[in-house]
Short mmCIF file of C-alpha atoms and ligand atoms in Angstrom, two decimals:
data_model
loop_
_atom_site.label_atom_id
_atom_site.label_comp_id
_atom_site.label_asym_id
_atom_site.label_seq_id
_atom_site.Cartn_x
_atom_site.Cartn_y
_atom_site.Cartn_z
CA MET L 1 27.89 -39.36 -19.05
CA SER L 2 25.55 -42.46 -20.56
CA THR L 3 22.21 -41.43 -22.62
CA THR L 4 20.49 -42.69 -19.53
CA SER L 5 22.26 -40.57 -17.26
CA VAL L 6 21.80 -37.49 -19.42
CA ALA L 7 18.07 -38.17 -19.49
CA ALA L 8 17.99 -39.01 -15.70
CA SER L 9 19.94 -35.50 -15.06
CA ARG L 10 17.19 -33.82 -17.35
CA GLU L 11 14.47 -35.22 -15.50
CA HIS L 12 15.43 -32.90 -12.62
CA ARG L 13 15.87 -29.71 -14.50
CA VAL L 14 12.96 -27.18 -14.36
CA THR L 15 11.53 -26.67 -17.90
CA VAL L 16 8.60 -24.59 -19.07
CA ARG L 17 6.38 -27.61 -18.75
CA THR L 18 7.44 -27.72 -15.00
CA LEU L 19 6.09 -23.97 -14.69
CA ALA L 20 2.67 -24.94 -16.39
CA ALA L 21 2.30 -27.69 -14.06
CA ARG L 22 3.03 -25.41 -11.33
CA LYS L 23 0.31 -23.11 -12.17
CA ARG L 24 -2.24 -25.94 -12.80
CA ARG L 25 -1.41 -27.37 -9.09
CA GLY L 26 -1.54 -23.84 -7.45
CA GLU L 27 2.28 -24.34 -6.62
CA ARG L 28 4.33 -21.09 -6.50
CA ILE L 29 7.23 -20.35 -8.71
CA THR L 30 10.52 -18.58 -7.68
CA MET L 31 12.82 -16.52 -9.92
CA LEU L 32 15.68 -14.54 -8.98
CA THR L 33 18.29 -12.60 -11.19
CA ALA L 34 21.82 -13.78 -11.62
CA TYR L 35 24.52 -12.63 -13.47
CA ASP L 36 27.66 -14.44 -12.63
CA PHE L 37 28.64 -18.20 -11.91
CA ALA L 38 28.97 -17.84 -8.16
CA PHE L 39 25.56 -16.55 -7.39
CA ALA L 40 23.94 -18.89 -10.00
CA ARG L 41 25.28 -21.91 -8.39
CA ILE L 42 24.12 -20.76 -4.71
CA PHE L 43 20.53 -19.80 -6.03
CA ASP L 44 20.47 -23.23 -8.18
CA GLN L 45 21.67 -25.28 -4.99
CA ALA L 46 18.89 -23.22 -3.04
CA GLY L 47 16.26 -24.49 -5.12
CA ILE L 48 15.36 -21.38 -7.15
CA ASP L 49 13.47 -22.51 -10.09
CA VAL L 50 14.12 -19.80 -12.59
CA LEU L 51 17.49 -17.75 -12.95
CA LEU L 52 16.92 -14.65 -14.92
CA VAL L 53 19.90 -12.79 -16.18
CA GLY L 54 18.19 -9.62 -16.34
CA ASP L 55 18.93 -6.38 -18.19
CA SER L 56 18.90 -5.03 -14.72
CA LEU L 57 22.75 -5.92 -15.03
CA GLY L 58 22.99 -2.52 -16.40
CA ASN L 59 21.96 -0.78 -12.87
CA VAL L 60 23.05 -3.25 -10.41
CA VAL L 61 26.34 -4.72 -12.19
CA GLN L 62 27.39 -1.84 -14.56
CA GLY L 63 26.04 1.08 -12.34
CA HIS L 64 23.71 3.01 -15.04
CA ASP L 65 20.75 4.65 -14.25
CA THR L 66 18.57 2.79 -16.48
CA THR L 67 18.88 -0.67 -18.48
CA LEU L 68 18.87 1.12 -21.78
CA PRO L 69 22.70 0.92 -22.51
CA VAL L 70 22.98 -2.93 -21.99
CA THR L 71 24.07 -4.75 -25.25
CA LEU L 72 23.23 -8.20 -26.43
CA ASP L 73 26.92 -9.16 -26.23
CA GLU L 74 26.82 -8.25 -22.60
CA VAL L 75 23.92 -10.22 -21.81
CA VAL L 76 25.12 -13.03 -23.85
CA TYR L 77 28.36 -13.16 -21.72
CA HIS L 78 26.62 -12.81 -18.26
CA THR L 79 24.22 -15.64 -19.38
CA ARG L 80 27.10 -17.76 -20.23
CA LEU L 81 28.52 -17.36 -16.89
CA VAL L 82 24.91 -18.04 -15.24
CA ALA L 83 24.47 -21.20 -17.30
CA ARG L 84 27.56 -22.70 -16.15
CA GLY L 85 26.64 -22.22 -12.63
CA CYS L 86 23.27 -23.94 -13.33
CA ARG L 87 22.03 -27.70 -13.15
CA ARG L 88 18.42 -27.18 -12.08
CA ALA L 89 16.90 -23.85 -12.73
CA LEU L 90 15.68 -22.64 -15.84
CA VAL L 91 18.20 -20.02 -17.13
CA VAL L 92 16.01 -17.21 -19.00
CA GLY L 93 18.32 -14.44 -20.92
CA ASP L 94 17.04 -11.18 -21.11
CA MET L 95 16.68 -9.22 -24.28
CA PRO L 96 18.09 -5.81 -23.95
CA PHE L 97 16.91 -2.48 -25.54
CA GLY L 98 17.61 -2.61 -29.26
CA SER L 99 17.86 -6.13 -29.80
CA TYR L 100 14.24 -6.99 -30.99
CA GLN L 101 12.37 -3.52 -31.31
CA VAL L 102 13.62 -2.89 -34.95
CA SER L 103 12.09 -6.02 -36.52
CA SER L 104 10.59 -9.55 -35.71
CA GLU L 105 13.63 -10.90 -37.70
CA ASP L 106 16.14 -9.19 -35.39
CA ALA L 107 14.17 -10.54 -32.47
CA VAL L 108 14.46 -14.03 -33.60
CA ARG L 109 18.24 -13.38 -34.32
CA SER L 110 18.78 -11.90 -30.89
CA ALA L 111 16.90 -14.74 -29.16
CA ILE L 112 18.80 -17.55 -30.92
CA ARG L 113 22.21 -15.90 -29.91
CA LEU L 114 20.89 -16.11 -26.44
CA VAL L 115 20.31 -19.59 -26.80
CA LYS L 116 23.40 -20.82 -28.74
CA ASP L 117 25.98 -18.58 -27.47
CA GLY L 118 24.86 -17.67 -23.94
CA GLY L 119 23.38 -21.05 -23.12
CA ALA L 120 19.68 -19.58 -22.20
CA GLN L 121 16.80 -22.14 -22.25
CA ALA L 122 14.61 -19.22 -22.72
CA VAL L 123 14.32 -15.64 -23.43
CA LYS L 124 12.43 -12.66 -21.79
CA LEU L 125 11.22 -9.46 -23.69
CA GLU L 126 9.24 -6.49 -22.66
CA GLY L 127 5.85 -5.07 -24.02
CA GLY L 128 2.51 -6.60 -25.06
CA VAL L 129 0.41 -6.05 -28.31
CA GLY L 130 3.42 -4.18 -29.85
CA VAL L 131 5.82 -7.16 -29.61
CA ALA L 132 3.39 -10.03 -29.99
CA GLU L 133 4.63 -10.73 -33.60
CA SER L 134 8.15 -10.99 -32.45
CA ILE L 135 7.05 -13.19 -29.61
CA ALA L 136 5.13 -15.38 -31.77
CA ARG L 137 8.31 -15.67 -34.21
CA ILE L 138 10.70 -16.47 -31.72
CA ALA L 139 8.38 -19.09 -30.20
CA ARG L 140 8.00 -20.64 -33.84
CA ALA L 141 11.98 -21.00 -33.84
CA GLU L 142 11.44 -22.99 -30.90
CA VAL L 143 12.81 -20.81 -28.34
CA PRO L 144 10.34 -20.25 -25.16
CA VAL L 145 9.36 -16.69 -24.38
CA MET L 146 8.87 -15.14 -21.28
CA GLY L 147 6.74 -11.83 -21.77
CA HIS L 148 6.89 -8.65 -19.51
CA VAL L 149 4.25 -6.29 -18.95
CA GLY L 150 3.23 -3.31 -16.54
CA LEU L 151 6.28 -1.13 -15.55
CA THR L 152 8.60 -2.06 -18.35
CA PRO L 153 12.03 -0.48 -17.59
CA GLN L 154 13.00 -0.20 -21.28
CA ALA L 155 10.06 2.25 -21.77
CA VAL L 156 10.95 4.48 -19.02
CA HIS L 157 10.98 7.61 -21.34
CA ARG L 158 7.54 6.96 -22.72
CA MET L 159 6.39 6.13 -19.04
CA GLY L 160 7.80 9.63 -17.85
CA GLY L 161 9.89 7.56 -15.39
CA PHE L 162 9.73 4.25 -13.56
CA ARG L 163 6.08 4.69 -12.47
CA VAL L 164 3.58 2.17 -11.39
CA GLN L 165 1.32 1.07 -14.26
CA GLY L 166 -2.45 0.16 -14.26
CA ARG L 167 -3.59 3.03 -11.71
CA THR L 168 -6.10 4.50 -14.24
CA GLN L 169 -8.98 2.47 -16.35
CA ASP L 170 -7.10 3.31 -19.58
CA GLU L 171 -3.79 2.08 -18.23
CA ARG L 172 -5.47 -0.98 -16.64
CA ASP L 173 -6.86 -1.88 -20.06
CA ARG L 174 -3.85 -1.63 -21.73
CA VAL L 175 -1.94 -3.59 -19.18
CA ILE L 176 -4.44 -6.34 -19.61
CA ALA L 177 -4.66 -6.30 -23.26
CA ASP L 178 -0.98 -6.46 -23.16
CA ALA L 179 -0.95 -9.73 -20.71
CA GLU L 180 -3.41 -11.32 -23.07
CA ALA L 181 -1.32 -10.62 -26.34
CA VAL L 182 1.63 -11.90 -24.92
CA GLN L 183 -0.38 -15.11 -23.83
CA ALA L 184 -2.00 -15.37 -27.25
CA ALA L 185 1.52 -14.86 -29.13
CA GLY L 186 2.76 -17.96 -27.54
CA ALA L 187 4.71 -17.11 -24.18
CA PHE L 188 5.09 -19.62 -21.70
CA ALA L 189 5.01 -17.32 -18.79
CA VAL L 190 4.64 -13.50 -18.22
CA VAL L 191 6.35 -11.03 -15.63
CA LEU L 192 4.03 -8.61 -13.94
CA GLU L 193 5.82 -5.76 -12.92
CA GLY L 194 5.01 -2.41 -10.89
CA MET L 195 1.15 -2.66 -10.94
CA PRO L 196 -1.63 -2.70 -8.36
CA ALA L 197 -1.88 -6.06 -6.43
CA GLU L 198 -5.54 -6.42 -7.64
CA LEU L 199 -4.93 -5.80 -11.26
CA ALA L 200 -2.18 -8.70 -11.22
CA ALA L 201 -4.49 -11.04 -9.36
CA GLU L 202 -7.11 -10.35 -12.07
CA ILE L 203 -4.53 -11.01 -15.08
CA THR L 204 -3.46 -14.20 -12.89
CA SER L 205 -6.84 -15.47 -12.91
CA ARG L 206 -7.43 -14.72 -16.63
CA LEU L 207 -4.18 -16.16 -17.92
CA ASP L 208 -3.45 -19.85 -18.40
CA ILE L 209 0.14 -19.26 -18.42
CA PRO L 210 2.13 -18.57 -15.29
CA THR L 211 2.61 -14.76 -14.03
CA ILE L 212 5.76 -13.99 -12.24
CA GLY L 213 5.33 -10.83 -10.23
CA ILE L 214 7.80 -7.97 -9.00
CA GLY L 215 6.01 -5.42 -7.22
CA ALA L 216 2.67 -6.75 -8.14
CA GLY L 217 1.36 -8.20 -5.10
CA PRO L 218 0.92 -11.88 -3.63
CA ALA L 219 -1.71 -13.36 -6.20
CA CYS L 220 0.95 -14.15 -9.11
CA ASP L 221 1.75 -17.57 -9.71
CA GLY L 222 5.41 -16.78 -8.76
CA GLN L 223 7.72 -14.02 -7.23
CA VAL L 224 11.10 -12.65 -8.82
CA LEU L 225 13.51 -10.38 -7.08
CA VAL L 226 16.68 -8.72 -8.53
CA MET L 227 19.43 -10.58 -6.46
CA HIS L 228 21.15 -7.12 -5.18
CA ASP L 229 17.70 -6.19 -3.55
CA LEU L 230 17.26 -9.44 -2.27
CA LEU L 231 20.74 -9.65 -0.57
CA GLY L 232 21.12 -6.06 0.49
CA LEU L 233 23.89 -4.97 -2.00
CA ASN L 234 22.27 -1.86 -2.93
CA ASP L 235 22.35 1.84 -1.75
CA TRP L 236 18.75 2.03 -1.07
CA THR L 237 15.56 -0.66 -1.37
CA PRO L 238 12.43 -0.05 -3.28
CA SER L 239 9.13 -0.31 -1.10
CA PHE L 240 7.85 -3.53 -2.84
CA VAL L 241 11.24 -5.56 -1.89
CA LYS L 242 11.86 -7.70 1.29
CA GLN L 243 15.68 -7.67 1.98
CA TYR L 244 16.74 -11.17 3.10
CA ALA L 245 20.02 -10.27 4.12
CA ASP L 246 22.76 -7.61 4.51
CA LEU L 247 25.64 -8.82 2.55
CA GLY L 248 26.51 -5.20 1.71
CA ALA L 249 27.54 -4.77 5.54
CA ILE L 250 28.84 -7.85 5.70
CA ALA L 251 31.33 -7.26 2.58
CA ALA L 252 32.12 -3.73 4.06
CA ARG L 253 33.19 -5.13 7.53
CA ALA L 254 35.15 -8.07 5.95
CA ALA L 255 37.25 -5.37 3.49
CA ARG L 256 37.75 -2.95 6.85
CA ALA L 257 38.84 -5.98 8.86
CA PHE L 258 41.36 -7.00 5.98
CA GLY L 259 42.53 -3.42 5.53
CA GLU L 260 43.12 -3.14 9.32
CA ASP L 261 45.16 -6.68 9.47
CA VAL L 262 47.28 -5.53 6.49
CA ALA L 263 48.12 -2.20 8.04
CA ALA L 264 48.93 -3.72 11.33
CA GLN L 265 50.95 -6.65 9.73
CA LYS L 266 48.55 -9.52 11.25
CA PHE L 267 47.87 -10.57 7.71
CA PRO L 268 49.22 -12.88 6.23
CA ALA L 269 50.17 -14.81 9.30
CA GLU L 270 52.39 -17.75 9.56
CA GLU L 271 49.57 -20.10 8.49
CA HIS L 272 48.79 -18.24 5.04
CA CYS L 273 52.74 -18.55 4.04
CA TYR L 274 54.17 -21.41 1.73
CA LYS L 275 57.00 -23.13 3.27
CA ALA L 276 60.57 -24.08 1.46
CA ARG L 277 60.64 -27.91 0.63
O1 KIV P 1 16.03 -7.32 -15.73
C1 KIV P 1 15.27 -7.60 -14.71
O2 KIV P 1 16.02 -7.71 -13.59
C2 KIV P 1 13.85 -7.96 -14.85
C3 KIV P 1 13.26 -8.32 -13.60
C4 KIV P 1 13.20 -7.25 -12.52
C5 KIV P 1 12.00 -8.94 -14.08
O3 KIV P 1 13.29 -7.93 -15.94
#
């Protein structure tokens, strides 16, 4: 590829500047999680703006009850698969529990690994005031950072479960302070998860950076869903989710039909067989 065509293909890429411009123009941002090449390519071609390699992979790919066991190596691996399937969307690697809490040096090192080994163009981490220094250090290392406040799944034990945040005045003040700290530290966007819609609306109007909501109502600058929820691949769907397809049922029907065809010796049929020359 010539330098001109490299530059031309980059023009179509969603970047942190694209997202900032969207907020200024009042145009909504779309984000989905992805964990592999096949779905990354489908979502990228469908025009989704941001693909997040979420640590939710601990739940939906690995089958854990929480995201806590997910390792940096695992996120790096899945980020690599997603980056390979993406031409347009911004690829964000999620920083798993333990990869940034000990020190801001650790945080910078982990963020750089996600970019260098995973091919991420940005990273995301959970928390507000308590991680502001790490956000600032990562941003100074030229890695764009997305914040994540409100219901932060890595804090499940502190929160006493996966509880909506910001329903009391104290919690509300804390969530606002967290969102403002994330912006002040240099994040380019922030996920607002699991909070009353009117609190997310207030944060969205206070901040200059885009907010991307999940279980946070319609006023956010963008929306994100976990792909397994979008596509109906889980056993249950949380109430804030709109399920857009029932791939679980389609996959089960296909697997049953395959089993029946094999049992009845209908597959492979003649058209599925190689011929001798
Ligand atoms: O890990 C994840 O999938 C996330 C989204 C829910 C925002 O953090």
